[in-house]
Short mmCIF file of N, CA and C in Angstrom, two decimals:
data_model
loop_
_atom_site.label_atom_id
_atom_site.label_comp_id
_atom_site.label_asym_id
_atom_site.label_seq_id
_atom_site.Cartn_x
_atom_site.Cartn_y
_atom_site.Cartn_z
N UNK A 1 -83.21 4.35 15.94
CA UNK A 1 -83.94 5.59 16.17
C UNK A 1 -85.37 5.43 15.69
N UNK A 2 -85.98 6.37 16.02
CA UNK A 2 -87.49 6.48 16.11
C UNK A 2 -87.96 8.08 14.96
N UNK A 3 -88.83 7.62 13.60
CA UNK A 3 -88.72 9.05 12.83
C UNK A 3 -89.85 8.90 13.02
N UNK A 4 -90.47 10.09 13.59
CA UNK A 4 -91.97 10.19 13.49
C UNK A 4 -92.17 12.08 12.89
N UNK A 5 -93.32 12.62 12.81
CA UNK A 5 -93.68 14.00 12.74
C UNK A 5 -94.54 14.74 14.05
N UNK A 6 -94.46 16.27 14.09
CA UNK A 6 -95.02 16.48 14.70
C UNK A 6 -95.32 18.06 14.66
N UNK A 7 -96.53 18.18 15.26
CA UNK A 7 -97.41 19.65 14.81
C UNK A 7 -96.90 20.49 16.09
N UNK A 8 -96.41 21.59 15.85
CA UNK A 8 -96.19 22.62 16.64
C UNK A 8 -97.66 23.19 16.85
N UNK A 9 -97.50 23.83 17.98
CA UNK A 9 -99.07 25.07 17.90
C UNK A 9 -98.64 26.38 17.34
N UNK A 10 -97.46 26.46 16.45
CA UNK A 10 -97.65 28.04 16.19
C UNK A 10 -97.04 27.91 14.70
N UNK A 11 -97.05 26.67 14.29
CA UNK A 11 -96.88 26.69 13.02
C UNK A 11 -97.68 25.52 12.28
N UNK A 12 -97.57 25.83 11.23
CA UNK A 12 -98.36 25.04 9.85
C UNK A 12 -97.98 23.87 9.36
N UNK A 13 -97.02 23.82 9.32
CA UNK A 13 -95.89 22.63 8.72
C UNK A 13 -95.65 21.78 9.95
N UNK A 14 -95.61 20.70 9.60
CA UNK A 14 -94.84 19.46 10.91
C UNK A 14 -93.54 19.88 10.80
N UNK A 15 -92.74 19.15 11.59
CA UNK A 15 -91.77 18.90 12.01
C UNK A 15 -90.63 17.66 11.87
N UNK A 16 -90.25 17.11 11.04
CA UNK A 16 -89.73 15.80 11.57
C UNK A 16 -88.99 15.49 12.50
N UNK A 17 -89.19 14.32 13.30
CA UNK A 17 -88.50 14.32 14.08
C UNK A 17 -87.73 13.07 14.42
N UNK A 18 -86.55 12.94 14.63
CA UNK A 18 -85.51 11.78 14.76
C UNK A 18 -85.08 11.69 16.27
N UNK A 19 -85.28 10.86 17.10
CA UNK A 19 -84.85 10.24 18.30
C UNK A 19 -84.64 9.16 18.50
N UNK A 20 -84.14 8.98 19.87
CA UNK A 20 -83.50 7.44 20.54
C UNK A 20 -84.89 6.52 20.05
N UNK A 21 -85.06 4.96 19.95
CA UNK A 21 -85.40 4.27 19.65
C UNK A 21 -86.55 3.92 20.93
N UNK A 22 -86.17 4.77 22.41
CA UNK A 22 -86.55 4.69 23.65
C UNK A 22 -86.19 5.52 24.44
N UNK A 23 -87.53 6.18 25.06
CA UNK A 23 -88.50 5.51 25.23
C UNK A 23 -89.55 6.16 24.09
N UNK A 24 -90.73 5.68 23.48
CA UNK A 24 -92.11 5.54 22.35
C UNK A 24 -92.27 6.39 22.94
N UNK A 25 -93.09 7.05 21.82
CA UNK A 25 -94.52 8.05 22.49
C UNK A 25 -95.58 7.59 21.35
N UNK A 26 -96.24 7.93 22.01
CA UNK A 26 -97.69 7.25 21.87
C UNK A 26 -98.65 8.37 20.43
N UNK A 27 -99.19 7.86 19.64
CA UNK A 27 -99.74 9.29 18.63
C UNK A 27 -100.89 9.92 19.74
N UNK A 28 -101.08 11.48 19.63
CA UNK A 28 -101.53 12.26 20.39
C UNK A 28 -100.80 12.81 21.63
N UNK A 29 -100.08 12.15 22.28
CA UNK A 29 -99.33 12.56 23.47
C UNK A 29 -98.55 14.30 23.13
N UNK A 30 -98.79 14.67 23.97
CA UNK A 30 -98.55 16.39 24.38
C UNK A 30 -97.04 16.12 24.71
N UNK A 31 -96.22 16.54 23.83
CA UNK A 31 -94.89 16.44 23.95
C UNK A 31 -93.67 18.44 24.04
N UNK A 32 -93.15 18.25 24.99
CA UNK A 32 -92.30 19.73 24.76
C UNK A 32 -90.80 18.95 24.31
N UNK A 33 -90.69 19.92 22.82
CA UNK A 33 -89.75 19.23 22.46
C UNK A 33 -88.56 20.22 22.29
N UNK A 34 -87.52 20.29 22.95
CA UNK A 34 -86.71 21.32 22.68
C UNK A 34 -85.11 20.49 21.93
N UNK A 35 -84.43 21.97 20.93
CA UNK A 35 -83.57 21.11 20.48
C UNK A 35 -83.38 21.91 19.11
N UNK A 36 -82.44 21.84 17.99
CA UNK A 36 -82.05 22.50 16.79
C UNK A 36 -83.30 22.46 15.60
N UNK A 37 -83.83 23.08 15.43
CA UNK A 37 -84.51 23.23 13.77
C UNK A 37 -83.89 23.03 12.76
N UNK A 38 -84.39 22.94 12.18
CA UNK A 38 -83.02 22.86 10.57
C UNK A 38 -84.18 22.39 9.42
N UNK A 39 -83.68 23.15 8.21
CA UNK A 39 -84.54 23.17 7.36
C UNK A 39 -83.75 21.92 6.15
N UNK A 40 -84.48 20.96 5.56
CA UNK A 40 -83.72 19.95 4.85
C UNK A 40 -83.02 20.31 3.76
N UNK A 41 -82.19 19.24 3.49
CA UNK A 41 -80.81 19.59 2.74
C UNK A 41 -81.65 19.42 1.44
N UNK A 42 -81.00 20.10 0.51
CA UNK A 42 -80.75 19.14 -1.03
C UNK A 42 -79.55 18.26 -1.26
N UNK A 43 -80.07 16.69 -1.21
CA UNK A 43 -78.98 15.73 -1.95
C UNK A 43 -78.33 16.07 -2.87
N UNK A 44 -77.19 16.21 -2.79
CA UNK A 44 -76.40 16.82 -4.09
C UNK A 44 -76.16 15.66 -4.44
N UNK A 45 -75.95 14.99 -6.13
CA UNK A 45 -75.66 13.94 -6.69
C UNK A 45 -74.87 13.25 -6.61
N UNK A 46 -74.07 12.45 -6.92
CA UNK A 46 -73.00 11.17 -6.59
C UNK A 46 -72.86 10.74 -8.09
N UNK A 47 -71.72 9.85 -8.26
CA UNK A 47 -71.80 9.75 -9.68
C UNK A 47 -72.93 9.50 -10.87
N UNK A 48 -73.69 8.72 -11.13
CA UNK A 48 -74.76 9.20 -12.16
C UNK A 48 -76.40 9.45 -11.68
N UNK A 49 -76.23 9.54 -10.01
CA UNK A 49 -77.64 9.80 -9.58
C UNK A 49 -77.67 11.42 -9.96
N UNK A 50 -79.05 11.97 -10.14
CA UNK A 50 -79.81 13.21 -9.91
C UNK A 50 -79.99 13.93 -8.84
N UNK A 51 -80.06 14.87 -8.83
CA UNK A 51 -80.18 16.17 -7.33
C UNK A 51 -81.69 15.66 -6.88
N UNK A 52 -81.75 15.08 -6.09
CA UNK A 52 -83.19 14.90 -5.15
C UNK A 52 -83.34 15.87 -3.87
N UNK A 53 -84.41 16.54 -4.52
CA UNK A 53 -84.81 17.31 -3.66
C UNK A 53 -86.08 16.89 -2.36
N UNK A 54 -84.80 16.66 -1.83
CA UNK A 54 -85.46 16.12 -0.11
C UNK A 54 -86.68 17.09 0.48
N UNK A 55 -86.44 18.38 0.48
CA UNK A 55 -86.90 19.84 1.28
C UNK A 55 -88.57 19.99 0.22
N UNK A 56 -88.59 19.26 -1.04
CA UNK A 56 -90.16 19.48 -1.61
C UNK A 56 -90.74 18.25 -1.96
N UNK A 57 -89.75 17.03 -1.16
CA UNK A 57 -90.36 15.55 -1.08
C UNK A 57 -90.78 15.23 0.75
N UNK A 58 -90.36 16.41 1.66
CA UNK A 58 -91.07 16.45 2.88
C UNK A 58 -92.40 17.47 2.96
N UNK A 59 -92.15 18.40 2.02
CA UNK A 59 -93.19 19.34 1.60
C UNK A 59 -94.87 18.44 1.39
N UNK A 60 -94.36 17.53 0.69
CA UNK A 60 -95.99 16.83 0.13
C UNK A 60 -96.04 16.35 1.24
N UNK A 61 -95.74 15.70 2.31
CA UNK A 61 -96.11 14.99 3.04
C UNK A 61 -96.45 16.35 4.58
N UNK A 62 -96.36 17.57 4.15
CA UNK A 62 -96.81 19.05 4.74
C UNK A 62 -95.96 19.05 5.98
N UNK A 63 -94.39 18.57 6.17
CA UNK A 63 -93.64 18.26 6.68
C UNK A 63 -92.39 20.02 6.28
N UNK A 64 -92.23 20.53 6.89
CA UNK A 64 -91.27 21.95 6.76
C UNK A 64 -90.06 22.02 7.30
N UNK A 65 -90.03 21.17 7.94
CA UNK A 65 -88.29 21.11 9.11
C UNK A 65 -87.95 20.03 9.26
N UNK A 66 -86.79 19.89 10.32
CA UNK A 66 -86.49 18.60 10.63
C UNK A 66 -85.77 19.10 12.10
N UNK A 67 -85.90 17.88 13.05
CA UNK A 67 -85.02 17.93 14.11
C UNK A 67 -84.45 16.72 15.05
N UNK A 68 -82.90 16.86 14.93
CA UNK A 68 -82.49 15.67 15.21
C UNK A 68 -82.33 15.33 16.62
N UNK A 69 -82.60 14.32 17.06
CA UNK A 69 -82.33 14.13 18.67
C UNK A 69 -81.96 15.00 19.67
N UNK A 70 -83.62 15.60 19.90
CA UNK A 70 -84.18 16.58 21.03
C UNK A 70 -84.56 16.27 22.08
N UNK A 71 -84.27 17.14 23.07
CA UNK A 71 -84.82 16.75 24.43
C UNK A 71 -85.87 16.78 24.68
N UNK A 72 -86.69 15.45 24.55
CA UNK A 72 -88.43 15.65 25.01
C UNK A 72 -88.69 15.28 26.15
N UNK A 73 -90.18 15.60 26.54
CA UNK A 73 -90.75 15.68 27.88
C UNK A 73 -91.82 15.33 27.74
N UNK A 74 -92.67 14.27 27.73
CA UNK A 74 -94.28 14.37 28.38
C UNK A 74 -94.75 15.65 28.71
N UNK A 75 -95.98 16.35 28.71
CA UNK A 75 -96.18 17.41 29.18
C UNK A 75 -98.11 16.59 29.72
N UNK A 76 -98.39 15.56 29.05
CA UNK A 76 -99.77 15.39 29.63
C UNK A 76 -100.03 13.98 29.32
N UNK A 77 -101.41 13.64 29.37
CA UNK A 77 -101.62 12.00 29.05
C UNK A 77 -102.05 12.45 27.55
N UNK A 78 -101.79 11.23 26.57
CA UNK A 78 -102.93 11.23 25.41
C UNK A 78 -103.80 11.75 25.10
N UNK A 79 -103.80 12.90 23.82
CA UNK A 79 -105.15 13.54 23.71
C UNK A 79 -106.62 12.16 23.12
N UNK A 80 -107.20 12.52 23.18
CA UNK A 80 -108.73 11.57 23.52
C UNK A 80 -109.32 12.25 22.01
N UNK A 81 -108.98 12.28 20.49
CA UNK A 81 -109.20 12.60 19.37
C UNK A 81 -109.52 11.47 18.74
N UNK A 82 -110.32 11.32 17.67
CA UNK A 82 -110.51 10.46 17.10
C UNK A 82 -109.46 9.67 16.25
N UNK A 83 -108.82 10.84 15.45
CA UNK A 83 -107.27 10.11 15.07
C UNK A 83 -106.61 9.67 16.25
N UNK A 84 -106.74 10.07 16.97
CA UNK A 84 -105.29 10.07 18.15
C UNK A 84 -105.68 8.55 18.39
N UNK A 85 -107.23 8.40 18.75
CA UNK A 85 -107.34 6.64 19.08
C UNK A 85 -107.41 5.96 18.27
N UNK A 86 -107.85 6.06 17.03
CA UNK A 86 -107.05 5.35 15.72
C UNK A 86 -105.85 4.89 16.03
N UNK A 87 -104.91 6.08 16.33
CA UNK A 87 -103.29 5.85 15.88
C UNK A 87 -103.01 4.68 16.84
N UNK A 88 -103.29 5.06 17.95
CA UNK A 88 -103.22 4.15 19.28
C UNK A 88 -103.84 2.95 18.79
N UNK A 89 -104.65 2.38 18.65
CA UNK A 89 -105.53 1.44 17.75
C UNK A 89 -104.46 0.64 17.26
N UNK A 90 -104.21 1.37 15.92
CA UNK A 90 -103.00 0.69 14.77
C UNK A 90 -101.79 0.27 15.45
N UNK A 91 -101.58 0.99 16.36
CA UNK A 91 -100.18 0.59 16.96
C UNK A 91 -100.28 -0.25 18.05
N UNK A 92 -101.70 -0.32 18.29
CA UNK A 92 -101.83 -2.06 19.52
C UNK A 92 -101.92 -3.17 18.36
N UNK A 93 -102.69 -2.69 17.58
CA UNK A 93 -102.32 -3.54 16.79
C UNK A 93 -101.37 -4.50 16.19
N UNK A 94 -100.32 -3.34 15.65
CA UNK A 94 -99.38 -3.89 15.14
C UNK A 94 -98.42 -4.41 16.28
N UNK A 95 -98.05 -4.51 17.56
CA UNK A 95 -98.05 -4.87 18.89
C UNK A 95 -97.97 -6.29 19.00
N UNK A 96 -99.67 -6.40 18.77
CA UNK A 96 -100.19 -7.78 19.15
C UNK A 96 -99.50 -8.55 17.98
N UNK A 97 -99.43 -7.95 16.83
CA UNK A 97 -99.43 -9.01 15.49
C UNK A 97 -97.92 -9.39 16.20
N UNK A 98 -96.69 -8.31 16.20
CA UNK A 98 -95.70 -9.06 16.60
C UNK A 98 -95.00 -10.07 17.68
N UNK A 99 -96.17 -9.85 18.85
CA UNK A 99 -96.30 -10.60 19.77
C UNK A 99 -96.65 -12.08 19.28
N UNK A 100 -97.75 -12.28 18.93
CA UNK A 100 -98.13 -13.62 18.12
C UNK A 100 -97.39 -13.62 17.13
N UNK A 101 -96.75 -13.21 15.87
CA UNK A 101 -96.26 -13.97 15.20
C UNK A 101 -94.64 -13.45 14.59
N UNK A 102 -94.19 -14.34 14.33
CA UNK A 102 -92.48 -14.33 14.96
C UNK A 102 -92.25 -13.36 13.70
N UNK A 103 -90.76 -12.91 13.67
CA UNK A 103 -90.26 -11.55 12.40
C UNK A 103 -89.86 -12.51 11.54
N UNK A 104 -89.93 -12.42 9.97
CA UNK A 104 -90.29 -11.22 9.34
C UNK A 104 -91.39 -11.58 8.96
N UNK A 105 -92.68 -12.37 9.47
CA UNK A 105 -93.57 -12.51 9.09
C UNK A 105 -94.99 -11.66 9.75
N UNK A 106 -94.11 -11.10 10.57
CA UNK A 106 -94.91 -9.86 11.64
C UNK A 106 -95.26 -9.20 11.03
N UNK A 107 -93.49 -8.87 10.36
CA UNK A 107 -93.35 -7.21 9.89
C UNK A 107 -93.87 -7.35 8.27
N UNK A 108 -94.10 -8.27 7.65
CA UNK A 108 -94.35 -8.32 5.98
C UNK A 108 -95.94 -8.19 6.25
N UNK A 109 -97.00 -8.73 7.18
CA UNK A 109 -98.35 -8.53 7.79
C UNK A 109 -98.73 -7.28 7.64
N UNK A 110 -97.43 -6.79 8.99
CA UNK A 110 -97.86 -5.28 9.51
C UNK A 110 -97.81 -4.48 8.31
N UNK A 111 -96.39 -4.32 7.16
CA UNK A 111 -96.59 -3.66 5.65
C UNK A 111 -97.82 -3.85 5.26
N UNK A 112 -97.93 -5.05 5.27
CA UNK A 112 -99.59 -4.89 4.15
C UNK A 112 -100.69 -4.82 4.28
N UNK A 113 -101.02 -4.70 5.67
CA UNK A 113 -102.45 -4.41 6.68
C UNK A 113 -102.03 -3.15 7.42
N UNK A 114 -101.54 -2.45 7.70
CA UNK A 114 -101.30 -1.12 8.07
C UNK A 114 -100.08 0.09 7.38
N UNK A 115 -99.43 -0.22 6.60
CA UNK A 115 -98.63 0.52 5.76
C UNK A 115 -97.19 0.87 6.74
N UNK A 116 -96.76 -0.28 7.69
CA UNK A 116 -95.76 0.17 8.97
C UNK A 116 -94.47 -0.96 8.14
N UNK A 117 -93.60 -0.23 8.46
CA UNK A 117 -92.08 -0.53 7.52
C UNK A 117 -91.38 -1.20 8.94
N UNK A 118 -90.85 -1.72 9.37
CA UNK A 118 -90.19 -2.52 10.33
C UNK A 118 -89.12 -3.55 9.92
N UNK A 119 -89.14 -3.57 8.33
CA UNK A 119 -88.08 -4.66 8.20
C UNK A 119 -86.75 -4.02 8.39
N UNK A 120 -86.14 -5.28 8.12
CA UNK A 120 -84.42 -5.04 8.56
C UNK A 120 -83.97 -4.73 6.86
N UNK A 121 -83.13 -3.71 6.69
CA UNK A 121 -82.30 -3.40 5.45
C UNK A 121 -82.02 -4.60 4.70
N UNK A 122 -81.48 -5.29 5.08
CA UNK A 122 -81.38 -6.65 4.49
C UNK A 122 -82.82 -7.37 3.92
N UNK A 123 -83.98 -7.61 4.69
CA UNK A 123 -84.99 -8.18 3.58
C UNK A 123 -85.57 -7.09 3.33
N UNK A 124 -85.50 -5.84 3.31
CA UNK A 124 -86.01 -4.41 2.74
C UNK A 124 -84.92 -4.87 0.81
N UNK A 125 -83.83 -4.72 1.02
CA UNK A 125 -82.98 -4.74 -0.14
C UNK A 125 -83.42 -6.17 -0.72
N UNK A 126 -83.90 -7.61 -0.41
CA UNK A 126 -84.05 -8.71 -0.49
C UNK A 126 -85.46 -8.46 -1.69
N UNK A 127 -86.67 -8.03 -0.57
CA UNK A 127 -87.96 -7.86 -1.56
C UNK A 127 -87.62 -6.46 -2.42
N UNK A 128 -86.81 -5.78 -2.83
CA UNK A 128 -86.48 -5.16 -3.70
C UNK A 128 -85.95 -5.60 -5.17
N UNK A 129 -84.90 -6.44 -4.82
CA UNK A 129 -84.38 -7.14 -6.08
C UNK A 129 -84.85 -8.01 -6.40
N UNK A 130 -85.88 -8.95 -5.43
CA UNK A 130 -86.51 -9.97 -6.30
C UNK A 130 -88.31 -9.36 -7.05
N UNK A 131 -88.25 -7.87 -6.90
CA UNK A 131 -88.96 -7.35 -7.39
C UNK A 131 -90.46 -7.54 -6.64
N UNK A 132 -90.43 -7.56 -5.54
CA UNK A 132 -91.62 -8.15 -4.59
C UNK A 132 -92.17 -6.61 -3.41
N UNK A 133 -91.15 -5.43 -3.37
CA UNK A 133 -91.52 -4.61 -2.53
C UNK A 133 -93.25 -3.98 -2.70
N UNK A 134 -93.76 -3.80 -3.53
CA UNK A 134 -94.64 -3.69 -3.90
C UNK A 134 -96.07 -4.14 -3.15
N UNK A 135 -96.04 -5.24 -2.62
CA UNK A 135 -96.15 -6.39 -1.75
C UNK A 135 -96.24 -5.50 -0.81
N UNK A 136 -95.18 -5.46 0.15
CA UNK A 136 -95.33 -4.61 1.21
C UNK A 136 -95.70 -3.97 1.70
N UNK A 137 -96.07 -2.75 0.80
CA UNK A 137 -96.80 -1.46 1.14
C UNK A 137 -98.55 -1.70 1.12
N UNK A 138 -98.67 -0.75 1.90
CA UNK A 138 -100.44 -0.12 2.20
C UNK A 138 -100.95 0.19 -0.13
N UNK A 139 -101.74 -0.56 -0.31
CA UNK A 139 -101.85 -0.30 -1.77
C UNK A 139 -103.33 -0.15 -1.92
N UNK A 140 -103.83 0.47 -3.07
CA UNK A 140 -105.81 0.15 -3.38
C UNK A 140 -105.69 -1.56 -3.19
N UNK A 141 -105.37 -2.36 -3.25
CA UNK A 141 -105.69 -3.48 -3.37
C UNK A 141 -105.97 -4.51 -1.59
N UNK A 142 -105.71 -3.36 -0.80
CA UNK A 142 -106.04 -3.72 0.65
C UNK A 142 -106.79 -3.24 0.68
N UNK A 143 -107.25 -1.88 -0.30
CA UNK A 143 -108.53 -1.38 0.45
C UNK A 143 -109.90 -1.88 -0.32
N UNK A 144 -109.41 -2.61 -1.83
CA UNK A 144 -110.65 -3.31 -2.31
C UNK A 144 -110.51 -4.31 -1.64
N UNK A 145 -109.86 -5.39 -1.14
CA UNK A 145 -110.58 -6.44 -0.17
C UNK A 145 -111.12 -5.91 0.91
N UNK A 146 -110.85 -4.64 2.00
CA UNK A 146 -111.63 -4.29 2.81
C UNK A 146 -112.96 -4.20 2.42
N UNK A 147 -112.97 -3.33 1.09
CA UNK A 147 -114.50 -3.11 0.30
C UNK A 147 -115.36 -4.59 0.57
N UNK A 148 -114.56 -5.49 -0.60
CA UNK A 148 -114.85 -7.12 -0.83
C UNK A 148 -115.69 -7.38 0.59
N UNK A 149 -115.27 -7.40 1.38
CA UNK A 149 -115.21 -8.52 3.12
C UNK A 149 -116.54 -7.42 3.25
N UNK A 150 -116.68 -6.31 3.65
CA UNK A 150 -117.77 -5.69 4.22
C UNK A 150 -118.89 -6.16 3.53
N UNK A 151 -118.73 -5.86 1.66
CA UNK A 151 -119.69 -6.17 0.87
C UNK A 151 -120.63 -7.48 1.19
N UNK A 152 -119.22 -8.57 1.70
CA UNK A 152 -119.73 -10.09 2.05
C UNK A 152 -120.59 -10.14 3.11
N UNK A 153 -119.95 -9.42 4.06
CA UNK A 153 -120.17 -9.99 5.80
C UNK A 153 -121.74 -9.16 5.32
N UNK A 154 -122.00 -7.96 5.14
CA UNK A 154 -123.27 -7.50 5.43
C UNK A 154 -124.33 -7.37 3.87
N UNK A 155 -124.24 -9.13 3.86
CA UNK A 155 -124.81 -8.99 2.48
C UNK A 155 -126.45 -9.18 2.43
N UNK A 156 -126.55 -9.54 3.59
CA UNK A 156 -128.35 -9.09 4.13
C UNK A 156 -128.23 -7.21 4.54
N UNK A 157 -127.67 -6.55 4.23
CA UNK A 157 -128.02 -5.49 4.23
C UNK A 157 -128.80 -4.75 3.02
N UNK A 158 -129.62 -3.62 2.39
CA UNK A 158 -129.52 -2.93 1.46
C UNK A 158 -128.00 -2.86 0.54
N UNK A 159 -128.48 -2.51 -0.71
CA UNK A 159 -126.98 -2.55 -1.45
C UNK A 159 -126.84 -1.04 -1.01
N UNK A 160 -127.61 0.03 -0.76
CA UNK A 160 -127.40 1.78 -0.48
C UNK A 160 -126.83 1.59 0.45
N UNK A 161 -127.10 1.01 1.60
CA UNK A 161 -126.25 0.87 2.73
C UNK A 161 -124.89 0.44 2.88
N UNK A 162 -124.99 -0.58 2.40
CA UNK A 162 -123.90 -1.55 2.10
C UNK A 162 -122.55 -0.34 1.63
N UNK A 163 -122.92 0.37 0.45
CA UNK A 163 -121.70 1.27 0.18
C UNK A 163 -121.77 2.39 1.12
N UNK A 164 -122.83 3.07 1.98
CA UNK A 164 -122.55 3.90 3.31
C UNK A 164 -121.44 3.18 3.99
N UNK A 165 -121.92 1.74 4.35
CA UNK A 165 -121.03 0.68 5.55
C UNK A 165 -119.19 1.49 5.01
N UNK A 166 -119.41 0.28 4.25
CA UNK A 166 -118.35 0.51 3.16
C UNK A 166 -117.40 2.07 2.85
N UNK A 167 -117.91 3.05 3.39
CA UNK A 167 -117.62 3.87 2.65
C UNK A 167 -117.06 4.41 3.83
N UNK A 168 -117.83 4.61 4.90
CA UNK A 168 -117.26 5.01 6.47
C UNK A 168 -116.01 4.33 6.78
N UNK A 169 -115.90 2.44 6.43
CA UNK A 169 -114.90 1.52 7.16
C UNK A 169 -113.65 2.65 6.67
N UNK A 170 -114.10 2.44 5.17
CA UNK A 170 -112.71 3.24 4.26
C UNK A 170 -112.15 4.28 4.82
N UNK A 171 -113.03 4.84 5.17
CA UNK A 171 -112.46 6.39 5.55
C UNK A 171 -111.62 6.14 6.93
N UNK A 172 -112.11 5.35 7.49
CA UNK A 172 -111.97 5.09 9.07
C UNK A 172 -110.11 4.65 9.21
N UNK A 173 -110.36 3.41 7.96
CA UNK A 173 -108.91 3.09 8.11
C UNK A 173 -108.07 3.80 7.22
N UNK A 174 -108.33 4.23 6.28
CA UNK A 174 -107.39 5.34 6.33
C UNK A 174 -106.88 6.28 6.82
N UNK A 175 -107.60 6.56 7.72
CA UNK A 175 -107.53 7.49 8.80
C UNK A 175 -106.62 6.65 9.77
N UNK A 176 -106.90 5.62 9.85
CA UNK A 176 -105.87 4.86 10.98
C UNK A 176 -104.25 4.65 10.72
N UNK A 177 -104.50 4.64 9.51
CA UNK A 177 -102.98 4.01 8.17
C UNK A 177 -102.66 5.09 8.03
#
């Protein structure tokens, strides 16, 4: 399956949303999505775990519902937004990387240059116990070498500039990630 989010027009909160694996939709695409609402559970505990509250750990991420495998529809082409071609961006991206280079060395790339999770449970649980997940994820330390590399490449620039350059890339890819 495929978990992505998504903004209603008459409400505030996203949506999560869980579907078939196929066919993708694209970030920005105008989607009618019909199908059950449901507001998230609280994990009730198991022997010595804690009550995790799922319903104010989708909250931070400004996420309010959930809905499981709905009937969607295209309703238009790609909105033409600046995020929207970002998103599109990141996801040719991460595309090409797996095209050129074989799994799990795609998917350990794609973790640490775009913050995209693709591994299999097995080396997900693997870089866990050998204490390496860390690694994986989108961290400050991708975004000080982004800093680093700009600082380099445009080092005939002004240093005032240099942190403008710098300061836009940042925003840019975070915005993409």
């Amino acid at each position: 399956y495929q978990l992505f989010s998504i903004r209603p027009d008459i409400n505030y909160l996203h949506i999560q949303m869980r579907s078939p694996l196929y066919p993708t939709y694209m970030v920005g695409e105008k989607l009618q999505v019909s199908g059950k609402i449901s507001v998230p559970d609280v994990i009730m505990p198991h022997k010595d775990a804690k009550v995790f509250d799922y319903a104010s750990y989708l909250a931070t991420k400004n996420i309010g519902s959930e809905m499981f495998f709905p009937k969607i529809e295209v309703l238009g082409p790609e909105a033409h937004t600046f995020r929207a071609i970002l998103g599109r961006w990141k996801e040719d991206l991460v595309a090409r990387m797996s095209l050129y280079v074989t799994s799990p060395a795609s998917s350990l790339a794609s973790g640490m240059l775009f913050g995209t999770s693709s591994f299999s449970k097995e080396l997900s649980q693997t870089f866990r116990t050998a204490g390496l997940s860390h690694i994986v994820v989108l961290s400050c330390f991708n975004i000080a070498i982004l800093i680093s590399a700009i600082f380099f490449l445009f080092l005939f620039l002004p240093f005032f500039i240099r942190i403008i350059l710098a300061s836009l890339i940042v925003i840019i890819f975070v915005m993409m990630v």
